[in-house]
Coordinates of C-alpha atoms in Angstrom, one line a residue:
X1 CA 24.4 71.7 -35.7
X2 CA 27.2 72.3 -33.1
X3 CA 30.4 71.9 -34.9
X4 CA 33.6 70.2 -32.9
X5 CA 36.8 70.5 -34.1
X6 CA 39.1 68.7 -31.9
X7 CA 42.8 70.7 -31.2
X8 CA 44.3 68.6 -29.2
X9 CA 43.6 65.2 -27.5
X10 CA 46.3 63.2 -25.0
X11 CA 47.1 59.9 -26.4
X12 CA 45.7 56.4 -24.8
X13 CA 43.0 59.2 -23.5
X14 CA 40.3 56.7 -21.2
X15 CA 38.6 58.9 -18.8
X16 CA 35.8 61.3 -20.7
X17 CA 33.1 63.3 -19.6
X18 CA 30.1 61.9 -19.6
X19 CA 26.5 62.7 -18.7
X20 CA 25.7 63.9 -15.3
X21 CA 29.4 64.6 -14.7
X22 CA 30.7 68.1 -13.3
X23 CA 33.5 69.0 -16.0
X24 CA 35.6 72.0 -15.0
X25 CA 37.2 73.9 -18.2
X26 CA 39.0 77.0 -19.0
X27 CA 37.9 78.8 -22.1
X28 CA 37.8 81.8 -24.2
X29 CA 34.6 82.8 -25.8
X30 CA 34.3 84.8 -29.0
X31 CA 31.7 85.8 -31.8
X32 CA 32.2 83.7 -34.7
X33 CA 31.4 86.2 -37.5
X34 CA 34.2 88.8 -36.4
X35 CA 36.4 86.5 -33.7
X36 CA 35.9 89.4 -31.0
X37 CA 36.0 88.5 -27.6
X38 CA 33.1 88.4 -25.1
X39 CA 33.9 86.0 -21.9
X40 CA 36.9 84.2 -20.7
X41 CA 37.6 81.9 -17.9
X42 CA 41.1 83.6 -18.4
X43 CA 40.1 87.0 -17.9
X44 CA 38.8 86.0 -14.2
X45 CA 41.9 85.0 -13.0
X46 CA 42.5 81.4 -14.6
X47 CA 39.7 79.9 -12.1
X48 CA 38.0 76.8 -14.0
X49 CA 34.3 77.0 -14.8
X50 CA 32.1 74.6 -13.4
X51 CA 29.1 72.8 -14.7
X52 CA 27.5 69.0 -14.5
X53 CA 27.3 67.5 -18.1
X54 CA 23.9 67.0 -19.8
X55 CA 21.6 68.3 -16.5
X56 CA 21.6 71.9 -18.0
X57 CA 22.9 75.3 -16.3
X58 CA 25.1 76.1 -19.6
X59 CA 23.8 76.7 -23.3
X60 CA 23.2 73.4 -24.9
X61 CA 25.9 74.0 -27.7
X62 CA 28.2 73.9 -24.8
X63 CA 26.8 70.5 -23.5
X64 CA 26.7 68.7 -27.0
X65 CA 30.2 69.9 -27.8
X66 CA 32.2 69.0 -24.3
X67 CA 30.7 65.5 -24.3
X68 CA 33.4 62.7 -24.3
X69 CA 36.0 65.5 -24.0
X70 CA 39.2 64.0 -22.3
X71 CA 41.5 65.7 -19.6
X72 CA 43.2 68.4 -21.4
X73 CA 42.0 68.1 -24.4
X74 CA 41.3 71.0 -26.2
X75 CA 38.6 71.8 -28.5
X76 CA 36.9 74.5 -30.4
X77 CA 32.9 74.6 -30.9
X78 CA 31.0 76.4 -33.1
X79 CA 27.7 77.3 -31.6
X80 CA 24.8 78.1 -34.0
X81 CA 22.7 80.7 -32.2
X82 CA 19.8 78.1 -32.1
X83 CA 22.3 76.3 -29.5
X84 CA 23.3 79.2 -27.8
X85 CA 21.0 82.2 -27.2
X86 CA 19.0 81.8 -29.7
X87 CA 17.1 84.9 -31.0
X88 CA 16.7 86.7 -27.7
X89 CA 20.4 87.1 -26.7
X90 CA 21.9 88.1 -23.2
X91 CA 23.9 90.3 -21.9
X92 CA 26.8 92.1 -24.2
X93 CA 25.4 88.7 -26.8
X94 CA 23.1 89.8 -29.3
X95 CA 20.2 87.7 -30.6
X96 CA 21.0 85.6 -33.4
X97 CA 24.4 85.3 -32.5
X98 CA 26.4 82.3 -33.4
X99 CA 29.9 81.8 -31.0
X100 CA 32.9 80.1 -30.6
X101 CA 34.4 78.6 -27.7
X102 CA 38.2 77.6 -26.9
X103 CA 37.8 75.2 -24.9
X104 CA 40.4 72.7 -22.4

């Protein structure tokens, strides 16, 4: 399973993300076994990425963990490879990967 730790969340927090909202979030994606970086919001200069909660477009470890996230809260998810890219990988992520994200 996805594994949520929660950093950081604003007291008296009321307005989460929910379903079939479009969350915007910065982040900082790394490999969990060795920690080494492989994509960052912060790396294309600070601009938010953009998806809509629970309708797809993003790796389902990545839905599952940024439900009910507040306004800046922060968070880091584990993402087993079965809720990431599973066996076949992409890009500079090889199969059986499992990841963690940074995320606010």
């Amino acid at each position: 399973d996805v594994i949520v730790q929660v950093l950081y969340r604003p007291s008296g927090c009321t307005d989460i993300g929910r379903y079939g909202d479009t969350m915007h979030v910065q982040y900082l994606g790394r490999f969990y076994n060795n920690r080494k970086k492989f994509d960052s919001s912060y790396d294309r200069g600070n601009v938010p990425f953009y998806y809509q909660l629970g309708i797809g477009g993003v790796i389902e470890g990545y839905q599952v963990g940024t439900k009910n996230m507040c306004i800046n809260e922060r968070r880091r998810l584990i993402v087993p490879s079965k809720f990431a890219y599973g066996e076949r990988g992409t890009g500079n992520i090889p199969g059986y990967s499992t990841l963690m994200f940074d995320v606010h």
